[in-house]
mmCIF file of C-alpha atoms in Angstrom:
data_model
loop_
_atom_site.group_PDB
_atom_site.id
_atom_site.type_symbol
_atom_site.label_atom_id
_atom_site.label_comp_id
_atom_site.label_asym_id
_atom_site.label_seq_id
_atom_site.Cartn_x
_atom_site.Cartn_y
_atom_site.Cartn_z
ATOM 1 C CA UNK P 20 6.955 3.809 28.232
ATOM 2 C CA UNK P 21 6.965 3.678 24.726
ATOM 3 C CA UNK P 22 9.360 3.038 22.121
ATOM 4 C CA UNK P 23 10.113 6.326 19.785
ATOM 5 C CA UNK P 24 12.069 5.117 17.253
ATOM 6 C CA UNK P 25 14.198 2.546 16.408
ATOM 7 C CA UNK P 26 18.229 3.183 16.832
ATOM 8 C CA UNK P 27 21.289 1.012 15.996
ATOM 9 C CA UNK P 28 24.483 0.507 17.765
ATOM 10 C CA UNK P 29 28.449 0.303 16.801
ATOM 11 C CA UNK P 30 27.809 -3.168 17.639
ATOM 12 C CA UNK P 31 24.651 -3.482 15.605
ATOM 13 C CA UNK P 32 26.389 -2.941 12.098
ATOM 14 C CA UNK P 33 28.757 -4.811 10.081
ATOM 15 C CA UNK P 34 30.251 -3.315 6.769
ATOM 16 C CA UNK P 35 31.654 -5.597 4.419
ATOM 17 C CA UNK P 36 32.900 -5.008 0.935
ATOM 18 C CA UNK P 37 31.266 -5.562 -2.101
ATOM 19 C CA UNK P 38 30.665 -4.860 -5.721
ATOM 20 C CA UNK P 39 27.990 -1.665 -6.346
ATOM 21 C CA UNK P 40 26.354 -0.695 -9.292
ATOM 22 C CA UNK P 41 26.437 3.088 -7.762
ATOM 23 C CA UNK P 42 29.100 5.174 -9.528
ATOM 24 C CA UNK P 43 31.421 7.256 -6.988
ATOM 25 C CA UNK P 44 29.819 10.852 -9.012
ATOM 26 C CA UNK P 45 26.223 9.292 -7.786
ATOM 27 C CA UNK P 46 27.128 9.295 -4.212
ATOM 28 C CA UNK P 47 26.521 12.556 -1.656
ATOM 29 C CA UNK P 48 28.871 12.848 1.694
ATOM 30 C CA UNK P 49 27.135 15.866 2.793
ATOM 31 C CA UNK P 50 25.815 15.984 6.303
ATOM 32 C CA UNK P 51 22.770 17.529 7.644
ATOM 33 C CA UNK P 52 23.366 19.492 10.672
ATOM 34 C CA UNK P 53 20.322 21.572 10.771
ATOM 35 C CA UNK P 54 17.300 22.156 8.802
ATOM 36 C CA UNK P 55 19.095 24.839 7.155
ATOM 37 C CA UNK P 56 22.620 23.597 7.529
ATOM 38 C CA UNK P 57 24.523 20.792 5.310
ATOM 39 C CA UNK P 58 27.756 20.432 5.814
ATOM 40 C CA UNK P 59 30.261 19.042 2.942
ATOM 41 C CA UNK P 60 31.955 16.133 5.632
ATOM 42 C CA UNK P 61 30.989 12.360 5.153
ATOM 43 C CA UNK P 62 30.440 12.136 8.975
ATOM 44 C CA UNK P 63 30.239 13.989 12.532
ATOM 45 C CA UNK P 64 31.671 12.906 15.544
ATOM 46 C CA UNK P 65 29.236 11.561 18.302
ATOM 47 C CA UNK P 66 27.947 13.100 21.176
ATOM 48 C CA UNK P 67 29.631 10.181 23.344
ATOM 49 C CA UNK P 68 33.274 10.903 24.817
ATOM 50 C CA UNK P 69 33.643 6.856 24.648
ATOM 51 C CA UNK P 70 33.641 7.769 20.629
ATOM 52 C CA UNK P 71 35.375 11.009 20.769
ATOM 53 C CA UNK P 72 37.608 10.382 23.455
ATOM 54 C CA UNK P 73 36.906 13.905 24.768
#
């Protein structure tokens, strides 16, 4: 079997704040849903009910 891509984790990840040089107007939340589709949301929920809690 091979390996498709490469895919991070939760647990992979650790933010931590900082200084940027990127101005807030600079930055773009929108989320592609579809080829045709962006949607003006920072995030989507994911397909996991232990992350939705659905």
């Amino acid at each position: 079997m091979r390996v498709i891509q490469k895919a991070l984790t939760f647990d992979d990840v650790l933010l931590l704040p900082a200084h940027s040089r990127v101005l807030p107007r600079q930055v773009s939340l929108k989320t592609r849903l579809t080829r045709k589709l962006d949607l003006n949301i920072p995030l989507m929920s994911a397909a996991m009910d232990t992350v939705t809690e659905a």
